[in-house]
Each structure stands twice: as C-alpha cells, then as structure tokens.
Coordinates of C-alpha atoms in Angstrom, one line a residue:
X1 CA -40.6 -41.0 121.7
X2 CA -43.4 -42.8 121.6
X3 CA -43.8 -46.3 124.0
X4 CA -43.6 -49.7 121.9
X5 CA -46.4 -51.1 123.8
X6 CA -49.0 -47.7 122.3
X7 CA -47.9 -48.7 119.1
X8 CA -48.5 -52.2 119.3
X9 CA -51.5 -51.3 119.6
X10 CA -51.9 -50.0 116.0
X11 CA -50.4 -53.4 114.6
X12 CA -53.5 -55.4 114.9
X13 CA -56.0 -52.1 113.2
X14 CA -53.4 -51.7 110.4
X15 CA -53.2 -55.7 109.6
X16 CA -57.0 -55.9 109.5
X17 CA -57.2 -52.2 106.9
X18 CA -55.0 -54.2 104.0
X19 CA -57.7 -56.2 103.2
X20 CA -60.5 -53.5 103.6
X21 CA -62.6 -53.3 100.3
X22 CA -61.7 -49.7 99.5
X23 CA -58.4 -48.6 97.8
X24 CA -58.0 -45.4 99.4
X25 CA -58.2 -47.0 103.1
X26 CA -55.7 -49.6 102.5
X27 CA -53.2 -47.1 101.1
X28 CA -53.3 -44.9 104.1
X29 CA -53.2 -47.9 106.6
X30 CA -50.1 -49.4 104.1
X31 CA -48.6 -46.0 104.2
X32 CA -49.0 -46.0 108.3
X33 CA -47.6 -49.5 108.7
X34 CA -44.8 -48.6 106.9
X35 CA -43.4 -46.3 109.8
X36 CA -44.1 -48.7 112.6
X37 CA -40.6 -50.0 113.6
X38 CA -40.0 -52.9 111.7
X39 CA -39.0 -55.7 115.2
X40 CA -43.1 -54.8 115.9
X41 CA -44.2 -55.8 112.9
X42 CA -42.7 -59.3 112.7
X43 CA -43.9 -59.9 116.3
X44 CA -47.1 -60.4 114.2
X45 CA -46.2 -62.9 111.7
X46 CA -47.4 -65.5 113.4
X47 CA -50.3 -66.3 115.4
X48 CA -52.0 -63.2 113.8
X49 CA -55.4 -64.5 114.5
X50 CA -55.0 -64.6 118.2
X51 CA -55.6 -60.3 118.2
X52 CA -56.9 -58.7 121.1
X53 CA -59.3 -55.9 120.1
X54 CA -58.4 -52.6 121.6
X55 CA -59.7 -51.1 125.1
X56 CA -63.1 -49.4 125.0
X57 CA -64.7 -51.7 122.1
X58 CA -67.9 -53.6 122.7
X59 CA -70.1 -56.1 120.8
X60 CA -69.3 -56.6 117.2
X61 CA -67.0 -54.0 117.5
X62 CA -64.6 -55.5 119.4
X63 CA -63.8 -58.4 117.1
X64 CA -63.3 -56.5 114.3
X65 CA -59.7 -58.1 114.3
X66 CA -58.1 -61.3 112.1
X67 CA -59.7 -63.7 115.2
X68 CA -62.9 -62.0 114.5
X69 CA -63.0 -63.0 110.6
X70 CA -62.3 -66.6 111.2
X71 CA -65.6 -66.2 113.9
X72 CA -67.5 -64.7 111.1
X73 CA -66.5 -67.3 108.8
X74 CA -66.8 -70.1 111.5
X75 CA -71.0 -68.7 112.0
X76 CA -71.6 -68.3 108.7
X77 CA -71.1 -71.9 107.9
X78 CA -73.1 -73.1 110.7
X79 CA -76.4 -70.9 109.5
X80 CA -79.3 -72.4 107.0
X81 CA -78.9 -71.7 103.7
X82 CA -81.0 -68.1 102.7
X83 CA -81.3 -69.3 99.4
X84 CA -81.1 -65.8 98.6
X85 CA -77.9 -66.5 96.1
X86 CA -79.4 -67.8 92.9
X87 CA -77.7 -68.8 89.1
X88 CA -76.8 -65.0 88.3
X89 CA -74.6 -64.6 91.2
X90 CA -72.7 -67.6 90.9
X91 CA -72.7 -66.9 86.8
X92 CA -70.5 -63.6 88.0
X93 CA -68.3 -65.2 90.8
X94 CA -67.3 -68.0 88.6
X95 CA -66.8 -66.6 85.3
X96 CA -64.1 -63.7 87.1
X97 CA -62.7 -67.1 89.0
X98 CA -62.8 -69.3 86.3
X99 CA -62.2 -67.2 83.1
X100 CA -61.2 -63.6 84.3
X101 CA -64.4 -62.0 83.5
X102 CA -65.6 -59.7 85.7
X103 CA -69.6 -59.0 85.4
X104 CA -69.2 -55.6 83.7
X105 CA -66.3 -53.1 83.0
X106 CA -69.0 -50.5 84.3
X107 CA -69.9 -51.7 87.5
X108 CA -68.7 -49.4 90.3
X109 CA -65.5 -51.1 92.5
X110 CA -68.0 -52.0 95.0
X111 CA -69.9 -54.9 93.2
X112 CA -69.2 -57.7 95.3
X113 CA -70.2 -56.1 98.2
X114 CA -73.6 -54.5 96.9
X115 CA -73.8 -58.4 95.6
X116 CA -73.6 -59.6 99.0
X117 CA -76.3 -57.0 100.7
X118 CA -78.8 -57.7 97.8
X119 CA -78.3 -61.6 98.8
X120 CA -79.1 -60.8 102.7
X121 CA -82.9 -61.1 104.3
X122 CA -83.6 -57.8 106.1
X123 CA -82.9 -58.7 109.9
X124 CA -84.3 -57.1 112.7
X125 CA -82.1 -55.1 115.1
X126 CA -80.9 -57.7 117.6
X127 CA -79.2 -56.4 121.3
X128 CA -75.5 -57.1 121.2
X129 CA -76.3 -58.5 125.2
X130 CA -77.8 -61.2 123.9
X131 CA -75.5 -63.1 121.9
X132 CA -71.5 -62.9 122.5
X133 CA -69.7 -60.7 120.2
X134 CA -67.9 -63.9 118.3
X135 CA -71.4 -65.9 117.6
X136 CA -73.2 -62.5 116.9
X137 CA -75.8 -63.4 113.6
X138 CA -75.1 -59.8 112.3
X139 CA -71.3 -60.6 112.6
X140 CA -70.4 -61.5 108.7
X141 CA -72.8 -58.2 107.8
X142 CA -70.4 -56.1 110.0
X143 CA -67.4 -57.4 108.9
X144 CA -67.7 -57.6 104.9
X145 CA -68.0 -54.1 104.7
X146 CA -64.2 -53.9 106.0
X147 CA -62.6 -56.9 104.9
X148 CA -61.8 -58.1 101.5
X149 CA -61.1 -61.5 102.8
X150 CA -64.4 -62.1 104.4
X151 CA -66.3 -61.0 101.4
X152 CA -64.4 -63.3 99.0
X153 CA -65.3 -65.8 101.3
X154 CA -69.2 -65.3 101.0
X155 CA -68.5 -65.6 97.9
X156 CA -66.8 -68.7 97.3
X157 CA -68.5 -70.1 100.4
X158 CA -72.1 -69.4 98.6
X159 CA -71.0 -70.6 95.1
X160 CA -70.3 -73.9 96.2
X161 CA -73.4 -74.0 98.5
X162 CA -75.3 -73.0 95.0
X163 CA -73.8 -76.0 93.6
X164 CA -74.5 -77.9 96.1
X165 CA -78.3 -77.0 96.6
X166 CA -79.3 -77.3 92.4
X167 CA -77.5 -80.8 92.7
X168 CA -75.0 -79.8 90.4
X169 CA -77.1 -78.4 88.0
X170 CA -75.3 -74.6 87.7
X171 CA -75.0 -72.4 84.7
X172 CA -72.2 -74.2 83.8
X173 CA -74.7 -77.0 82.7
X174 CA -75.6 -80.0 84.1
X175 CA -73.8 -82.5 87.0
X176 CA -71.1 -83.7 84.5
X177 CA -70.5 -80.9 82.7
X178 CA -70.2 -78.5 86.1
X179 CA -67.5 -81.4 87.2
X180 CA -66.1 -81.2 83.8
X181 CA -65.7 -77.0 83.7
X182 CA -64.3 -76.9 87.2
X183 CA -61.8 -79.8 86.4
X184 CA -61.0 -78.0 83.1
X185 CA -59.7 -75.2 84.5
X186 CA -58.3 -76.8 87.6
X187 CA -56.1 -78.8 84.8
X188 CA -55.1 -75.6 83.4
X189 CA -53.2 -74.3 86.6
X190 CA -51.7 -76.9 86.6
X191 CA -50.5 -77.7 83.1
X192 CA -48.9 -73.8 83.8
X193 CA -47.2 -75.0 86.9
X194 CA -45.5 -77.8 85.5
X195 CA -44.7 -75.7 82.2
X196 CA -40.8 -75.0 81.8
X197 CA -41.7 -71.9 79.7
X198 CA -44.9 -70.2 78.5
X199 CA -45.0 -70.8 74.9
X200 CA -47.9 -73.3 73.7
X201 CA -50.1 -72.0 77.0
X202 CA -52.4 -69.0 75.6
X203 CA -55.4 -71.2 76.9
X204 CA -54.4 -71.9 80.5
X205 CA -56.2 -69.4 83.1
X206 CA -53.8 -66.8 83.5
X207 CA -54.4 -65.8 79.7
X208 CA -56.6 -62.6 81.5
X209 CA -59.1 -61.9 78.6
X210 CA -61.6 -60.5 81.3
X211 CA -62.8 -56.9 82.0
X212 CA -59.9 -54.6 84.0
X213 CA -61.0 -52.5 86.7
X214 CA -64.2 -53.2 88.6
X215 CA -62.1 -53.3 91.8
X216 CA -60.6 -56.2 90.5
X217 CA -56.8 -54.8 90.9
X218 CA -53.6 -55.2 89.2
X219 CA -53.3 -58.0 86.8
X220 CA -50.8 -59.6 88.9
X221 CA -52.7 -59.7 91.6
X222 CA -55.8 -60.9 89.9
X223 CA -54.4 -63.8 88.8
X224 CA -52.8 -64.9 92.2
X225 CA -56.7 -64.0 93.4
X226 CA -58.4 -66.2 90.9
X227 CA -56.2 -69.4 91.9
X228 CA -56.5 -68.7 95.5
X229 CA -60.7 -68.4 95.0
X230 CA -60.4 -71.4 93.0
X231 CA -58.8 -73.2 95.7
X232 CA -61.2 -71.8 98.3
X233 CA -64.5 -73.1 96.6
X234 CA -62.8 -76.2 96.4
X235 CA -62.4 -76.5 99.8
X236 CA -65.9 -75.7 100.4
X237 CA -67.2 -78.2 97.6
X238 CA -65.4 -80.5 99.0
X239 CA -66.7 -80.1 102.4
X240 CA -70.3 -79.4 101.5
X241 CA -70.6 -82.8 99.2
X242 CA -69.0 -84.7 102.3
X243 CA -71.9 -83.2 104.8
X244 CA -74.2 -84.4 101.9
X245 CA -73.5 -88.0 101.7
X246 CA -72.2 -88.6 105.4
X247 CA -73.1 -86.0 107.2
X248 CA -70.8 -84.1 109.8
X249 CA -72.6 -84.0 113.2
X250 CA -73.0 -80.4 114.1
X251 CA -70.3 -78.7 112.5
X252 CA -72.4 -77.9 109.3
X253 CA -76.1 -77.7 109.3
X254 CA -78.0 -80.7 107.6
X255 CA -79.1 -80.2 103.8
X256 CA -82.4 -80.8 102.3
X257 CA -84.0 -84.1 101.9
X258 CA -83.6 -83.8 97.9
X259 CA -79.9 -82.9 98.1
X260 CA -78.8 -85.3 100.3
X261 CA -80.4 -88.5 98.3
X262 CA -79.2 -87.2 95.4
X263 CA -75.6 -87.1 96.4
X264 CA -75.8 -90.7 98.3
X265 CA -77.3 -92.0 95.0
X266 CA -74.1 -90.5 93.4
X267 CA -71.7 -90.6 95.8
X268 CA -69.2 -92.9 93.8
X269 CA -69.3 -90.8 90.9
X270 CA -68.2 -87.2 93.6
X271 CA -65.6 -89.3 94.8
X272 CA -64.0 -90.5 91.9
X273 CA -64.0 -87.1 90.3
X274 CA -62.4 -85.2 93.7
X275 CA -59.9 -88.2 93.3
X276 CA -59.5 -87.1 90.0
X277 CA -58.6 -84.0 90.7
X278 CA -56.4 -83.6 94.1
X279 CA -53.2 -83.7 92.2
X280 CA -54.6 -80.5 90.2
X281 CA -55.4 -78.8 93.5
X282 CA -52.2 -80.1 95.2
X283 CA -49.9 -78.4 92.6
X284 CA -51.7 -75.4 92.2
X285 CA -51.8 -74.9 95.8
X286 CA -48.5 -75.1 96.6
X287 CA -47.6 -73.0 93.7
X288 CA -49.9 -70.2 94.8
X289 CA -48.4 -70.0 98.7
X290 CA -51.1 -72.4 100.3
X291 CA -49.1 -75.8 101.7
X292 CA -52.1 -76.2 104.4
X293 CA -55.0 -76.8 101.5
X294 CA -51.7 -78.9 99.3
X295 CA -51.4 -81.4 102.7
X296 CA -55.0 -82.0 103.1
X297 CA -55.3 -82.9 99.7
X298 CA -51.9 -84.6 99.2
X299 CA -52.7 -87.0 102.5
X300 CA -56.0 -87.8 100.7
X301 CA -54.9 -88.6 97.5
X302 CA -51.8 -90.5 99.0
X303 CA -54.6 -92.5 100.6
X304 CA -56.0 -93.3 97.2
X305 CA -52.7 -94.4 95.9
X306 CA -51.8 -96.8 98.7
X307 CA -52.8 -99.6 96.8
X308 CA -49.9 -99.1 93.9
X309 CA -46.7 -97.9 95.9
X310 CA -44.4 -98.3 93.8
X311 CA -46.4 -96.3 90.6
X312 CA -44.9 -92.8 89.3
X313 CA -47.9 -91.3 90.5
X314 CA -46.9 -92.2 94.0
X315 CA -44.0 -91.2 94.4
X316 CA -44.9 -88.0 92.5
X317 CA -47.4 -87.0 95.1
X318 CA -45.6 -88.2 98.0
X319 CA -42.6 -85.6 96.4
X320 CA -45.7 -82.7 96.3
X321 CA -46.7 -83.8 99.9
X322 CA -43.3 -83.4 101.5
X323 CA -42.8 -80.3 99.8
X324 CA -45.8 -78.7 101.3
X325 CA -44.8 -80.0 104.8
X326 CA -41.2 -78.2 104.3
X327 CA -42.8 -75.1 103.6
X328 CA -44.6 -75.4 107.1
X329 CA -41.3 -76.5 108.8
X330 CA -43.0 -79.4 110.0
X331 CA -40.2 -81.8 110.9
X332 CA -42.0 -84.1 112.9
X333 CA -44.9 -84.9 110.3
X334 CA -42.3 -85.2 107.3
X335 CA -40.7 -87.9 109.8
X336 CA -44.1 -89.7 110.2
X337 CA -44.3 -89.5 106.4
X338 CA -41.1 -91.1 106.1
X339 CA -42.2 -93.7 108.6
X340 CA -45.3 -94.6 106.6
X341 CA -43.5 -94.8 103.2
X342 CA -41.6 -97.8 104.7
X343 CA -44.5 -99.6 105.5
X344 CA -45.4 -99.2 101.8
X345 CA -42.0 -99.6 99.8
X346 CA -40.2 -101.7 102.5
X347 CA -37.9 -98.5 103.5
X348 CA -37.5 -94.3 104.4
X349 CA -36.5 -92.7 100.9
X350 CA -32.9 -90.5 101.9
X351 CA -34.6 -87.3 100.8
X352 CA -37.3 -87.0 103.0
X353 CA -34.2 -87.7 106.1
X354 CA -32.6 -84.8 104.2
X355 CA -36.3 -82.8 104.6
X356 CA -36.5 -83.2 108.0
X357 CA -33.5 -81.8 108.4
X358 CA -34.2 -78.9 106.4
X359 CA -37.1 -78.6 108.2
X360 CA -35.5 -78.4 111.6
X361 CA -32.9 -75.6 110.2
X362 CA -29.7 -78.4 110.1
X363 CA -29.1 -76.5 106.5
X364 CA -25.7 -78.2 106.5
X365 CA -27.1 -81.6 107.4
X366 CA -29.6 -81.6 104.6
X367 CA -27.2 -80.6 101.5
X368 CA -25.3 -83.2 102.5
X369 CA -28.4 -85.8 102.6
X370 CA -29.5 -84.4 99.5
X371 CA -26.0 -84.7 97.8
X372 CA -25.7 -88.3 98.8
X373 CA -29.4 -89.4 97.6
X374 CA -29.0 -87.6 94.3
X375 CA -25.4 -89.4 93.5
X376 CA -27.2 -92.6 94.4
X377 CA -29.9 -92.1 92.0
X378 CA -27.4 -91.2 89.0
X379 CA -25.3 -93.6 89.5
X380 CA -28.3 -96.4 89.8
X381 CA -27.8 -98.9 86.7
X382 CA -31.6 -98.2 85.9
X383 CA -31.3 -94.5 86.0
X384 CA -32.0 -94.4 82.2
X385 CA -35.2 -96.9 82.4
X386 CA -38.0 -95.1 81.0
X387 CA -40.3 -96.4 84.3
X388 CA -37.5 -95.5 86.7
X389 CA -37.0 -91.6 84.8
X390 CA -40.7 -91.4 85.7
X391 CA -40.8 -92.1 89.0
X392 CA -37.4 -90.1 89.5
X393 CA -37.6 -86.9 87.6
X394 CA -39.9 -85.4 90.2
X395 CA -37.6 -86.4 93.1
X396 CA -34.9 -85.4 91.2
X397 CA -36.3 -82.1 90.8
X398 CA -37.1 -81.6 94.4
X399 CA -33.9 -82.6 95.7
X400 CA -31.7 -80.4 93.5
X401 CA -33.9 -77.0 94.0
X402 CA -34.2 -78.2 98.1
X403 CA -30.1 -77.9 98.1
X404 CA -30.4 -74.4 96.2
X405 CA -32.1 -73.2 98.4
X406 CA -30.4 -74.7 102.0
X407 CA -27.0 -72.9 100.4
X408 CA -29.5 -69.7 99.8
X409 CA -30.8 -69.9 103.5
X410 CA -27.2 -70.0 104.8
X411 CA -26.0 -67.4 102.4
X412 CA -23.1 -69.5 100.4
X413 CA -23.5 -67.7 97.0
X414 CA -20.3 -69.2 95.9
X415 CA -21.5 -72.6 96.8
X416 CA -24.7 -72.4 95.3
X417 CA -22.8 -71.2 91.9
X418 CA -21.0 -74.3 91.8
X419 CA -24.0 -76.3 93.0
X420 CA -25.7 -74.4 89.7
X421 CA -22.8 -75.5 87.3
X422 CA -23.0 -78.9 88.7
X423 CA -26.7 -79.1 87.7
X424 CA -26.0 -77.8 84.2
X425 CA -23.6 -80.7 83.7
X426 CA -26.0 -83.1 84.9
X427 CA -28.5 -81.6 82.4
X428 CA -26.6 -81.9 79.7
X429 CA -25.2 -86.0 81.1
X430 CA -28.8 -87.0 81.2
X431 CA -30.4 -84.9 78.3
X432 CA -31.1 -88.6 76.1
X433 CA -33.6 -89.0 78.8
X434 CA -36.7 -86.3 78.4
X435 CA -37.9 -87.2 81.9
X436 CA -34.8 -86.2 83.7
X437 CA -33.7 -83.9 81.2
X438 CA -36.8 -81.7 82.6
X439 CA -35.8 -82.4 86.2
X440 CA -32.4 -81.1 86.3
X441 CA -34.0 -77.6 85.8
X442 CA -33.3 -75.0 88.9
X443 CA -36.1 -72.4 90.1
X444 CA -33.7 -70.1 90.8
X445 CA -32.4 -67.1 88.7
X446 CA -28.5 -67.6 88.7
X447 CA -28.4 -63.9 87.9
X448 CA -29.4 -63.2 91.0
X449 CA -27.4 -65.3 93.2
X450 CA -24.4 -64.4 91.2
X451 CA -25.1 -60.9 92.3
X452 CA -25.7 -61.7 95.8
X453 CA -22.3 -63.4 95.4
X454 CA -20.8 -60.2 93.8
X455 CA -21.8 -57.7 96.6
X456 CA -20.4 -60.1 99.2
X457 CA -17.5 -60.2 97.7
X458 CA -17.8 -56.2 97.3
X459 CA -18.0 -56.2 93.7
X460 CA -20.7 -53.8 93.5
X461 CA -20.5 -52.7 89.7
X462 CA -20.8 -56.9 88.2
X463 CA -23.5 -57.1 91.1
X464 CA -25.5 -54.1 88.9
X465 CA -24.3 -55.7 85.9
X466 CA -26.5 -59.3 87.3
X467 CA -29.3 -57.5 88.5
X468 CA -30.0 -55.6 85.0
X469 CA -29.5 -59.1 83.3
X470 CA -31.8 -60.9 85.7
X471 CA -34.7 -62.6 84.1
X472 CA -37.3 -65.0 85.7
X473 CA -35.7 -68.1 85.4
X474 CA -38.7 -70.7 85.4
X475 CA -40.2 -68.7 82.5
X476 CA -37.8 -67.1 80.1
X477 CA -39.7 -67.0 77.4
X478 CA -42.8 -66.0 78.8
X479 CA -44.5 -62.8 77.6
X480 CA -45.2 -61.0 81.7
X481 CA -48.1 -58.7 79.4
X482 CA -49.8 -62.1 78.0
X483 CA -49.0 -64.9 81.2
X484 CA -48.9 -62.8 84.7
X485 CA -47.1 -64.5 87.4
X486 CA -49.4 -65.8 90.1
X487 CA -46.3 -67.3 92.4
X488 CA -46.2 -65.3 95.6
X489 CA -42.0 -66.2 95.7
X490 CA -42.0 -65.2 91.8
X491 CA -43.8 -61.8 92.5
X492 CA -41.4 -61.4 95.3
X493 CA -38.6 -62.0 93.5
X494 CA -39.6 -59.6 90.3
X495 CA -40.2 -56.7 92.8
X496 CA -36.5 -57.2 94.4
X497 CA -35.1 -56.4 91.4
X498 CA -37.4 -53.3 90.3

C-alpha cells in the first residue's frame, strides 16, 4: 500500500501534464490521475497555484508547477516589447479566435509553439544563480513547451500588445474598424447566450467553419477555447490601453512615445467603446465558466450606469454582477452590492438578501427569499408595464433558475418538480407579455431531475426511461453538429448522460 503523502506528491506533476501541448502526454498523465484516490484529488481544487515543486528540483525546474505559470505570466508582462510578433502572427491567432480558422489544415499540431520560438530573440545562456527561479528571463521559454495554458497566453498576451503598438492599425483594418471586428464578434457570443434556441444564429461564432485538426482539438472544446481566448485578449487590451493613456507605475513597462500620444489624443473614443462593450464580455464570461473577468467588468460598467439607476440596463447588469459573485460564493461582497444599490434606488432588492444566503449555503433560507420576492413582483399592479417587464424579466429569470438550483444543491427532486410545474404556469399567466414570457424559462433539463427523482425513489426503469429522453433544455432545437456547446455546466451535463 502505498503512503498518501508519496502520492500527493504526483498530484501537483499530473495537474500541470493536462495542459501540456502534446496529446499523447496528457492522456497518459489523465490516465494516471485517474487511479489516484479520489479525497487527494479534491484536496487540490483549490488554491492549486500555491504548488510546491518536488524535492531535488533546482532553477527553472523547480517551478515548473501552476505557481510557476502565473510567475511566467507575471515576467513576461513586465519585459519590453521584442517586437518580434508582427501582422502575420496576429492574422493567425485572431482569425482561429475570432472566426475558427486555423492557419492551415496542414500545419503540424505544433504550430503555436514553433510560432512562439520563431517570435523569440536568440538569448544567451544565463546561470540559473543569478536570477531566482520565479523572475528567471528564460522562464516563459521553459515553460511553453509544457503548458498549453502558458502558450495561449503569449498569444493572446502578444496580439493585444500588436494592437496596441500599430495604434490600432491591425489586419483587421484601421482603429475603427479593429474596434468594430472585435466588438462584432464579442456581440455574437452574446446574442448566442441570450438565445432561447439556436435557430436564426448560423452567423454567431460557434458556427465552426474553420480548418479541424492542427492541434486544435475537439470541436467542443474549440469553441469553449475560442471564447475563453477572446476573453483573455480582452483583458489584456484592456490593460494595455489603460498603461497607454495613464500609465500604471511599474507593474507594466512604459510604451513608446508614438503610442502613448496617440491613445491620450483618443482616449474618449477607447473608453466609450470598452463601455460599449462590458455587457458583451460580462455575459459571455459568465456563460463560459469565468465569474472573476464577469465581476471586473460588471463593477465597471455598473460604474458607468450610476448615473441612470433606475434604467433596464441597470438592473440588468446588477442581475449579471450578482450572478457572477454567487458563483464565487462570495457572501460578503453580494451584501456590499446590496448595500450600494440602496444608496442608488433608495433600498436592498429581496433577491440579492436571498443571494447572500445562497451564497453562505442557507439553501433553505434562500428559496424562501426567492419565493417571496418573485410573488411580490407578480403580483405588482405594474407587472405587465412594458418599462417594468424590461427591467424585471432578467431578475425574474435569475430568481426562478437560483431556486432550481438551491432545491438541486439540497437534493429535493420532488420539490424542484413542482417548483418546475409552477414555472410552466407562470409562463403560460404571463405569456401576453414577451419580456417575461422569455424569463419564466428554466436552465435546467426536467428530464434529468425527474430521473434523479425516479432513482431516489428506486424507480430505476422510468429513471432510464428520463435519461434516454433527456435533451438540452436551453437549446432544443439546436443542431449539436452545426452550434457546439461552449457552457462548461452544458458540457457537463451532456457527458452525464452519455
């Protein structure tokens, strides 16, 4: 029998291997993590990043861990531009993140990675005793080789820098028309997220018309990829324009003369357009598993939308914001989001009380917060005022999925079929009203719960019968071969019931 604490120390080696760049490696590593007990696995599932490297490894090598990617990262951003990453490269990065296309079906699986060493200066050997392992310069070199993750990163990192550096002025044409590309497809995700069903979406960016193979992976998870990459160079556009026009002390290094008086000349026109598009980002993002990049947005576009309090945009990002902090289980900043919505409507809205009891796990609590705000709002005199639909479908929405799923997280099945039939019924009261209509609309697939009901009862033959008629709710007319899911929760979901 071998000691827990030897194999612990495998945990760390085969969490780093699933996102190496070859195939073969992170099948034997999946394959290896698969027989390590399963209570030492979800020891890891948080704080991953906080890795020790095993005994015996020095200098590079020994951060060759999760806490040694976000290092690699952390240097990287800090270093001069090589301009060494010119229109070609970001041509191929953004036409695989934008539209699917990779650069060739030809190209060996390898491609980003040969991209990234013909984009590096040759360096001269440098002695690991000089510089500590974590702020090594050959760090990122070391690591891309091994790590998916890091290499995506150079590349996302170094097509906004390219953007930043030509002022704008990119393949995909000039300033406006680069702001206008990125924003198209950024309205695309989006459009698909708040799509009841596929049907009039063939344009929208999960319509994979691009090149398969070149190392790109399975079409599900290419499209998951390509949101997450769009939502990284984002982040790094976003940051990169800021250092531009304001500067950021020492975190990032200081840009060109000729950059930085072109984006102070034009700094009205960058932030108008991010404006613009932070309710894109925030939807996509938490739609695609990311509620840290959906918060940092959502608090910033909240900001922009002090001045009208009361408008449906408001309240329908302040619905997005709160959602994200759920999905962290951050109970204290949902309360100080509570606490500065009644300095700005005059009171706390009853669902976000209910989310921060959700948040703290008080399951029982929250249904019955939920419960009472929703019969509040549809029993309101205005309910059917075309101003007041607007402002409630999305809350509406929220609340009735947030109660799903606090019966789901306590396992009532029964409950949450009669919570299910009690949302049909409102549907059907409130279908004159297209806004709300929409919003009485669970994410959940009732076959599946009805199933989970069935084999708790022991009723393991109608629990088959559920399963084989289980469809993806959110999407049931959506053609999986034509519009692949890119919802982590979705995926999750659709491989349960393989």
């Amino acid at each position: 029998m071998i000691n827990d604490k030897v194999i612990l120390k495998c945990v760390p080696e085969c969490l780093m291997r699933l996102c190496d760049t070859h195939g073969e490696i992170r099948a034997a590593y999946s394959a290896l993590l698969e027989v390590v007990p399963t209570h030492l696995i979800t020891s890891f599932s948080r704080g991953a990043e906080f890795f020790q490297p095993p005994n015996g490894r020095k200098g590079v090598e020994g951060v060759r861990n999760c806490k040694g990617t976000w290092h690699a990262r952390r240097v990287h951003m800090t270093k001069q531009s090589q301009v060494t990453f010119h229109g070609h490269h970001f041509k191929a990065i953004m036409g695989f993140i934008m539209h699917g296309y990779s650069p060739s079906k030809h190209l060996p699986d390898d491609w980003l990675e040969r991209m990234y060493h013909s984009c590096q200066h040759r360096q001269l050997p440098i002695s690991e005793t000089r510089d500590h392992p974590e702020t090594h310069p050959l760090l990122m070199s070391h690591l891309v080789c091994n790590c998916d993750t890091v290499l995506w990163f150079w590349a996302t990192y170094e097509s906004a820098q390219y953007c930043l550096l030509a002022r704008l002025r990119t393949p995909l044409g000039m300033p406006a028309e680069t702001f206008t590309a990125i924003e198209n497809v950024l309205c695309g995700y989006a459009q698909e997220v708040e799509s009841q069903d596929g049907r009039h979406l063939r344009d929208t960016p999960s319509n994979f018309s691009g090149h398969m193979g070149a190392g790109l992976g399975p079409r599900h998870y290419t499209v998951h990829l390509r949101a997450v990459l769009l939502l990284q160079f984002m982040e790094h556009l976003d940051k990169l324009m800021y250092n531009a026009y304001e500067g950021s002390c020492v975190t990032l290094p200081p840009v060109p003369k000729s950059v930085r008086t072109f984006f102070r000349k034009n700094i009205e026109t960058c932030l108008q357009w991010l404006s613009h598009v932070r309710p894109y980002i925030v939807s996509i993002a938490i739609h695609a598993g990311m509620p840290a990049v959906a918060i940092r947005h959502g608090f910033a576009a909240l900001q922009d939308l002090r001045k009208v309090p009361r408008s449906v945009e408001f309240f329908r990002m302040l619905v997005q914001v709160v959602h994200a902090l759920l999905l962290t289980e951050d109970f204290g900043a949902i309360r100080g989001v509570g606490t500065w919505t009644k300095h700005m409507i005059g009171s706390t809205p009853p669902w976000i009380i209910a989310a921060e009891h959700q948040a703290k796990g008080s399951y029982e609590t929250a249904c019955e917060e939920y419960i009472k705000a929703l019969d509040v709002m549809t029993h309101s005199p205005d309910i059917s005022d075309p101003t007041m639909s607007a402002i409630n479908g999305p809350i509406v929405s929220f609340i009735i999925n947030r109660v799903c799923e606090c019966y789901v997280r306590v396992s009532e099945w029964k409950e949450v079929e009669s919570w299910h039939s009690h949302v049909v019924a409102l549907q059907e009261q409130f279908a004159h009203s297209p806004e709300l209509g929409r919003a009485f609309h669970l994410h959940y697939d009732i076959n599946q719960l009805s199933a989970m009901s069935s084999f708790e009862s022991g009723e393991l033959g109608i629990a088959r019968e559920y399963i084989d008629n289980t469809s993806d709710s959110r999407y049931p007319s959506r053609d999986p071969e034509v519009f692949p899911l890119w919802d982590p929760s979705q995926l999750l979901s659709t491989s349960q019931t393989l």
